[in-house]
Amino acid sequence: MPDLPAVSAALKSQRIETPSWAYGNSGTRFKVFTQPGVPRSPEEKLDDAARVHEHTGVAPVVALHIPWDRVADYAALASYARDRGVRLGTINANVFQDDDYKLGSVTHAEPAVRRKALDHLLECVDIMDATGSRDLKLWFADGTNYPGQDDIRTRQDRLAEALSAVYQRLGEDQRLLLEYKLFEPAFYATDVPDWGTAYAHCLKLGPQAQVVVDTGHHAPGTNIEFIVAMLLREGKLGGFDFNSRFYADDDLMAGAADPFQLFRLMYEVVRGGGLGPQTAFMLDQCHNIEPKIPAIIRSVMNVQEATAKALLVDGPALAEAQTSGDVLGANAVLMDAYNTDVRPLLASVREELGIDPDPVAAYHRSGWAAKITAERADGQQAGWGA
Amino acid sequence: MPDLPAVSAALKSQRIETPSWAYGNSGTRFKVFTQPGVPRSPEEKLDDAARVHEHTGVAPVVALHIPWDRVADYAALASYARDRGVRLGTINANVFQDDDYKLGSVTHAEPAVRRKALDHLLECVDIMDATGSRDLKLWFADGTNYPGQDDIRTRQDRLAEALSAVYQRLGEDQRLLLEYKLFEPAFYATDVPDWGTAYAHCLKLGPQAQVVVDTGHHAPGTNIEFIVAMLLREGKLGGFDFNSRFYADDDLMAGAADPFQLFRLMYEVVRGGGLGPQTAFMLDQCHNIEPKIPAIIRSVMNVQEATAKALLVDGPALAEAQTSGDVLGANAVLMDAYNTDVRPLLASVREELGIDPDPVAAYHRSGWAAKITAERADGQQAGWGA
Amino acid sequence: MPDLPAVSAALKSQRIETPSWAYGNSGTRFKVFTQPGVPRSPEEKLDDAARVHEHTGVAPVVALHIPWDRVADYAALASYARDRGVRLGTINANVFQDDDYKLGSVTHAEPAVRRKALDHLLECVDIMDATGSRDLKLWFADGTNYPGQDDIRTRQDRLAEALSAVYQRLGEDQRLLLEYKLFEPAFYATDVPDWGTAYAHCLKLGPQAQVVVDTGHHAPGTNIEFIVAMLLREGKLGGFDFNSRFYADDDLMAGAADPFQLFRLMYEVVRGGGLGPQTAFMLDQCHNIEPKIPAIIRSVMNVQEATAKALLVDGPALAEAQTSGDVLGANAVLMDAYNTDVRPLLASVREELGIDPDPVAAYHRSGWAAKITAERADGQQAGWGA
Amino acid sequence: MPDLPAVSAALKSQRIETPSWAYGNSGTRFKVFTQPGVPRSPEEKLDDAARVHEHTGVAPVVALHIPWDRVADYAALASYARDRGVRLGTINANVFQDDDYKLGSVTHAEPAVRRKALDHLLECVDIMDATGSRDLKLWFADGTNYPGQDDIRTRQDRLAEALSAVYQRLGEDQRLLLEYKLFEPAFYATDVPDWGTAYAHCLKLGPQAQVVVDTGHHAPGTNIEFIVAMLLREGKLGGFDFNSRFYADDDLMAGAADPFQLFRLMYEVVRGGGLGPQTAFMLDQCHNIEPKIPAIIRSVMNVQEATAKALLVDGPALAEAQTSGDVLGANAVLMDAYNTDVRPLLASVREELGIDPDPVAAYHRSGWAAKITAERADGQQAGWGA
């Protein structure tokens, strides 16, 4: 039987990083519906993120997106975060919104564009130095829309060159996290479309280069937990971008579309020894129609519930069933953990952390939503700037 | 053997409708890259559409999107079009960009929102009366992002009510074309997700309600030509929104991703007697990174080439192979047409139409791109307004 | 709050039909792995099915597959079943294994083959008369592997003709259930590939023709619960073939791949008033590598658990959240039911039924597996005969 | 402009390997339809393969499948082949049909089963020594059907151990080709599901380990030509298993489902310098309903046509358009080659090879089908033995 105190301890020490941009407006190509109370600055995003941490107790880290979160003084921003009980986390580079990047950034045919993109990536490492961030997350929108548009292989050469330059610039405690994505915004060939491509590049770069798994970035039918197990086995799992999907990169709340998949994935994390701080557990979501802060709280809770169930799997019983070829028995051990209602366990974990056992209710009672709606009525709400 | 004069005649009489919005800016949720020379008004879109018709000879109809193409005087706009050798076609309603539509339009839980959406649809019929348009195309972004968000079945009831009200309003020569789409922007349940749903509603509405097939709106693996054959058999194929895709609703140029599929689809159109004017052959595409006018010209040409190949299928030989169970022989008859290089045939069709046999080259020589780049340097370019 | 006695009553009265063929051997095109103790006759399949009912209390009906379950005296077979506490259910026709059906059965180009297939279907209605079965389930493997191989539309005409003949033959208490499937064994165009096609045919046939939803027969990303809601709204949901899948028609145990999907689907059944006997809740699975009887017991339990959760949804709370546009609140009501551990509830339901609360454990204790392994060591095991 | 003599020379020197098992019976899990004249022995398969080579001129190599093609004297079989103008090629191991392999072969939990599987793989290298084959192709059906059934990561360890043992056994001119497949027959987690996994293993094994791309083994939407380009860049493309698909691993004739994809793939081969003998161009198909020999001839021709079109791409024009960011121009260069009717070019290539320009017609005229139908009327036809 699982060691419940150890499970509780693991749940209490879990850290889930929330993305600054999820507090801002987002939408689809058809429409961005704005919401009342949305932050107008990086500082206000941190204010909201601090509420998520206050109510969940496990979300003390906030990822930034440059240039959406560009400020004059990053040390001051880090200090602002600390004052609110959170800290700055992963720096996300953005080389997909400048007009020059229409046909690519680091893989663009023109050297000047590649240089510009690389400069931005290097600037992000400068920012990491200032914020004390460990991880640089690189997602490239680079790719092509039409067969023949550009040379697939040459673009890999250009990509490798840029990644190498960034890698050389890293401090010894910093990491480069390379994210892959099947498609969107590129609709024919994406330059880093799958874990194999990200893995091949990271392998050549060295131990500080790691792969990020965004749970919404795969082809239909892909077994994501298999990829997690593979990357852990290879020592190349840098972290996650959690969200959920029914169709494409829908960016719904983690655990909303397929909670069983999230559980299986967290099981492989636990089994592969990946639950520690070397794995960055990040959310990357878009709350297009639902209120953002409670949606993020719910997402954090969903990751917690999946983690709790994964920790509850009876390892010895599972191993015994597996090695004896008992297909139904082994499956039943896993399902027994999944079918457990872990909400009481997490309520008690929260009580031990000194927070309300019902984070969503506590948030709604807090008056924060009314407060920010009133205080942030004017000005320009944050968004993707697309 | 196919009757070449009849094939040529069919190709000369083919009509492909281009969408006003394809001349404007478009993009993804990540970025809309603007392009020089993009129209700033419905009139300028018609100017560009007239060039496409001038160079292809088969694109004299232009679809409008309301409110993107809202003008004070639609009769004047129709006259403007006629003066440039084109005419106004299908009216596309838009009930997905008003802030009230965040949770739906005609399927929204609130009666007031539904009423507002219905009023817009009825306004579109008024516009049709003014423009002389035959078809009202209805695509609803309505749907839900999360299980439980709203009641799937009740939304169908609300949808049926709105469709019925619109149908009652139609003039006797007008049609309601109902479009379906698997997902986006709704990411859990779309209210009209597939042809079965559109068909079920159109059947109840009556003969003036017809289904539109957008080639990018299906689940992976869907056999679209089967749907075409079914709808033709049921007398319910109202038209097409052509575009192409590798992944989701990529909205690439028609024929760019899978020209063989476009050919198979056109073959079913020809075989099912659907090549006449009762079927609206429309493009619905986004030229996010490529110049728009030549991309539309190329798309029109791709539809023509697929049509030409479909017309070249040796019907008697195919029927004989099919009825004798000759799998390879029947397939070979179809492939023989597909593998034919029909570009010389289309060049001669164009010469008979009195236009340049190479539309793209003729466009590039025309100086139009330089002219609009210079003349449209100022002002607000047209786009989706998302 | 849900009315627990009513929930229990509903769960006690639920009826899940198990398929005779799931007790026999099955496999993939690569290999059929046989298992010890597999039945060698329809009677032995009924013996096994009776054990499933004995341990679950809700599986008293057994579907037959003709010719796999062909016997000389169907009335005697029905009597045999009754003596063991079960009864014969849906008759499944098989027109895909005769050499004549290589290119189709009722849609074949040759009239003689079509006639042969139709005769088999009519024979199945004769069998229904003898067994007292209500439902004839028709799944057609018919389709084509190559574009052009046969005429898509003409095959629909042939299909309609055969369906009409069968429909005319039905007794007034009998039904024709038409099943659709995206692909396999046809790899280009399947003649009944989607619910829209099945619906269109059933609509023309009349009220005794209904659609069957096999949960493994859709394209990736298809929202199956939407289809369920649509068919219930149209009065055309005849029943289910439950199984689960990660990729194609994997035919894994119901609820094994995506238990949340099964819950959503059962929620739509409950919400749409489809939980009664007019809906045939059938399993259609292949236990290729796991022991068959406990796998079927587990599948029945999985359907029960999904049903229990669906019944526990707080309807008024859900409706209130939905009508007020509370996206997160509405989703939370649904998830609250899903996250409930219903195993204690089902244990008490079983105790009220007078059976062991743990059906799998009770089966393992029963000694049945050892008994059939010993008694059925000789002879020809039942299978698909492929 | 392309150098036509060089194109012709490349087409004349192309070598396409046909699989012995494609000459035998195959089918789906629903039914294997036998065909008249199917070979009853490895020798008769070679007789048929020799006809394919005689009519195409580019298919002199025949892949074997062990144990389906097990003979007492492989040297004699090689001699038999040579006497008919062909030679033995890749040895395909089969560790998925023995009853012991129900839960896996080299990844099975039991050491004795793993040992048995490894012994078979080593036996295949012995056979390679006897036949003079260069390549050992390894496709593993290994995987699991249910979450938890076995440990994903431990199975990788077992796989690595077996691969290493085989690799050590290779002669210096022999290669291990590792094939990946998304799913089937495993329906939850396949042990080598994607190119990333195959690549990771081959990288550790060494330069004689290479990846095989089966064009039917990917998730929907996967850009296969990207994988080809990546593997060529990494020096890890060992070869292809050509076939085509609309849905899953349909194993239709190469080029039948998406000829444009086959062209794009061959373009990346040409562009990446992969057209030489270091790449094994193999067919791996199932002719379930069509006559096998003409289907294989057609498949060879389809690969040739795709190759011809790829060779006709105007490289300098393409590069110029690509480097200048001319999206439509670059795409047009590629499409110009694709839209070319290369059948006359291939007819002349065949005439230069001294064979009939129409291989299918020549085969039909040859009388071979009638001859084998008559001569092979008795005995046990070859098949998969599933």
mmCIF file of C-alpha atoms in Angstrom, chain C residues 209-330:
data_model
loop_
_atom_site.group_PDB
_atom_site.id
_atom_site.type_symbol
_atom_site.label_atom_id
_atom_site.label_comp_id
_atom_site.label_asym_id
_atom_site.label_seq_id
_atom_site.Cartn_x
_atom_site.Cartn_y
_atom_site.Cartn_z
ATOM 1 C CA ALA C 209 -34.961 1.548 -38.250
ATOM 2 C CA GLN C 210 -32.519 2.980 -35.756
ATOM 3 C CA VAL C 211 -28.852 3.865 -35.631
ATOM 4 C CA VAL C 212 -26.261 2.019 -33.564
ATOM 5 C CA VAL C 213 -23.261 3.878 -32.199
ATOM 6 C CA ASP C 214 -20.131 1.759 -31.886
ATOM 7 C CA THR C 215 -17.806 3.863 -29.792
ATOM 8 C CA GLY C 216 -14.747 2.718 -31.723
ATOM 9 C CA HIS C 217 -15.986 3.568 -35.202
ATOM 10 C CA HIS C 218 -15.206 7.257 -35.544
ATOM 11 C CA ALA C 219 -12.492 9.485 -36.905
ATOM 12 C CA PRO C 220 -10.010 10.877 -34.393
ATOM 13 C CA GLY C 221 -11.458 13.823 -32.512
ATOM 14 C CA THR C 222 -15.093 13.003 -33.168
ATOM 15 C CA ASN C 223 -17.326 14.085 -30.299
ATOM 16 C CA ILE C 224 -19.336 10.920 -29.825
ATOM 17 C CA GLU C 225 -21.593 12.250 -27.088
ATOM 18 C CA PHE C 226 -22.720 14.939 -29.495
ATOM 19 C CA ILE C 227 -23.847 12.215 -31.881
ATOM 20 C CA VAL C 228 -25.650 10.497 -29.035
ATOM 21 C CA ALA C 229 -27.448 13.709 -28.162
ATOM 22 C CA MET C 230 -28.366 14.309 -31.809
ATOM 23 C CA LEU C 231 -29.709 10.807 -32.361
ATOM 24 C CA LEU C 232 -31.759 10.934 -29.179
ATOM 25 C CA ARG C 233 -33.171 14.278 -30.259
ATOM 26 C CA GLU C 234 -34.125 12.742 -33.592
ATOM 27 C CA GLY C 235 -35.563 9.627 -31.986
ATOM 28 C CA LYS C 236 -33.052 7.519 -33.855
ATOM 29 C CA LEU C 237 -30.701 6.072 -31.252
ATOM 30 C CA GLY C 238 -31.184 2.337 -31.323
ATOM 31 C CA GLY C 239 -28.271 1.331 -29.171
ATOM 32 C CA PHE C 240 -24.571 1.116 -28.540
ATOM 33 C CA ASP C 241 -21.705 -1.155 -29.241
ATOM 34 C CA PHE C 242 -19.407 -0.306 -26.371
ATOM 35 C CA ASN C 243 -15.657 -0.787 -26.487
ATOM 36 C CA SER C 244 -12.733 1.554 -26.249
ATOM 37 C CA ARG C 245 -9.852 2.679 -28.350
ATOM 38 C CA PHE C 246 -6.703 4.719 -28.419
ATOM 39 C CA TYR C 247 -6.175 4.594 -32.188
ATOM 40 C CA ALA C 248 -8.642 2.914 -34.525
ATOM 41 C CA ASP C 249 -11.272 0.257 -33.889
ATOM 42 C CA ASP C 250 -9.115 -1.234 -31.164
ATOM 43 C CA ASP C 251 -12.021 -3.011 -29.465
ATOM 44 C CA LEU C 252 -10.506 -2.764 -26.011
ATOM 45 C CA MET C 253 -12.632 -3.054 -22.884
ATOM 46 C CA ALA C 254 -15.255 -0.329 -22.576
ATOM 47 C CA GLY C 255 -13.971 2.457 -20.375
ATOM 48 C CA ALA C 256 -10.376 1.297 -20.547
ATOM 49 C CA ALA C 257 -9.021 3.982 -22.852
ATOM 50 C CA ASP C 258 -11.046 7.059 -21.982
ATOM 51 C CA PRO C 259 -13.340 6.619 -19.000
ATOM 52 C CA PHE C 260 -14.223 10.308 -19.060
ATOM 53 C CA GLN C 261 -15.573 9.961 -22.577
ATOM 54 C CA LEU C 262 -17.711 7.000 -21.541
ATOM 55 C CA PHE C 263 -19.090 9.100 -18.683
ATOM 56 C CA ARG C 264 -19.898 12.029 -20.975
ATOM 57 C CA LEU C 265 -21.645 9.694 -23.362
ATOM 58 C CA MET C 266 -23.708 8.112 -20.606
ATOM 59 C CA TYR C 267 -24.520 11.583 -19.342
ATOM 60 C CA GLU C 268 -26.059 12.439 -22.718
ATOM 61 C CA VAL C 269 -27.978 9.163 -22.614
ATOM 62 C CA VAL C 270 -29.410 10.004 -19.211
ATOM 63 C CA ARG C 271 -30.093 13.622 -20.116
ATOM 64 C CA GLY C 272 -31.775 12.613 -23.360
ATOM 65 C CA GLY C 273 -34.043 10.045 -21.760
ATOM 66 C CA GLY C 274 -32.267 7.148 -23.404
ATOM 67 C CA LEU C 275 -31.527 4.929 -20.414
ATOM 68 C CA GLY C 276 -34.606 2.772 -20.908
ATOM 69 C CA PRO C 277 -34.986 -0.521 -22.749
ATOM 70 C CA GLN C 278 -35.519 1.169 -26.109
ATOM 71 C CA THR C 279 -31.752 1.634 -26.175
ATOM 72 C CA ALA C 280 -29.734 -1.541 -26.577
ATOM 73 C CA PHE C 281 -26.589 -1.248 -24.464
ATOM 74 C CA MET C 282 -24.290 -3.799 -25.997
ATOM 75 C CA LEU C 283 -20.626 -4.593 -25.663
ATOM 76 C CA ASP C 284 -18.656 -5.316 -28.807
ATOM 77 C CA GLN C 285 -15.098 -6.045 -27.852
ATOM 78 C CA CYS C 286 -12.101 -8.243 -28.544
ATOM 79 C CA HIS C 287 -10.147 -9.655 -25.665
ATOM 80 C CA ASN C 288 -7.089 -10.526 -27.682
ATOM 81 C CA ILE C 289 -4.597 -10.911 -24.886
ATOM 82 C CA GLU C 290 -6.557 -10.816 -21.630
ATOM 83 C CA PRO C 291 -8.801 -13.551 -20.221
ATOM 84 C CA LYS C 292 -12.202 -13.067 -21.734
ATOM 85 C CA ILE C 293 -14.740 -13.619 -18.969
ATOM 86 C CA PRO C 294 -13.136 -11.324 -16.380
ATOM 87 C CA ALA C 295 -12.529 -8.758 -19.132
ATOM 88 C CA ILE C 296 -16.222 -8.769 -19.951
ATOM 89 C CA ILE C 297 -17.103 -8.501 -16.267
ATOM 90 C CA ARG C 298 -14.761 -5.548 -15.984
ATOM 91 C CA SER C 299 -16.313 -3.926 -19.051
ATOM 92 C CA VAL C 300 -19.806 -4.307 -17.630
ATOM 93 C CA MET C 301 -18.587 -2.738 -14.410
ATOM 94 C CA ASN C 302 -17.004 0.132 -16.310
ATOM 95 C CA VAL C 303 -20.287 0.872 -18.058
ATOM 96 C CA GLN C 304 -22.041 0.708 -14.708
ATOM 97 C CA GLU C 305 -19.573 3.125 -13.144
ATOM 98 C CA ALA C 306 -19.985 5.586 -15.988
ATOM 99 C CA THR C 307 -23.741 5.277 -15.693
ATOM 100 C CA ALA C 308 -23.637 5.796 -11.951
ATOM 101 C CA LYS C 309 -21.574 8.948 -12.347
ATOM 102 C CA ALA C 310 -23.917 10.208 -15.056
ATOM 103 C CA LEU C 311 -26.878 9.640 -12.762
ATOM 104 C CA LEU C 312 -25.120 11.513 -9.976
ATOM 105 C CA VAL C 313 -24.832 14.732 -11.969
ATOM 106 C CA ASP C 314 -26.693 17.420 -10.088
ATOM 107 C CA GLY C 315 -29.140 18.394 -12.795
ATOM 108 C CA PRO C 316 -30.640 21.547 -11.295
ATOM 109 C CA ALA C 317 -27.226 22.892 -10.308
ATOM 110 C CA LEU C 318 -25.953 22.143 -13.782
ATOM 111 C CA ALA C 319 -28.902 23.812 -15.467
ATOM 112 C CA GLU C 320 -28.533 26.875 -13.297
ATOM 113 C CA ALA C 321 -24.851 27.237 -14.072
ATOM 114 C CA GLN C 322 -25.502 26.650 -17.784
ATOM 115 C CA THR C 323 -28.277 29.173 -18.132
ATOM 116 C CA SER C 324 -26.322 31.785 -16.234
ATOM 117 C CA GLY C 325 -23.274 31.377 -18.474
ATOM 118 C CA ASP C 326 -21.065 30.125 -15.651
ATOM 119 C CA VAL C 327 -18.598 28.109 -17.723
ATOM 120 C CA LEU C 328 -16.421 26.949 -14.865
ATOM 121 C CA GLY C 329 -19.322 26.342 -12.542
ATOM 122 C CA ALA C 330 -21.178 24.203 -15.046
#
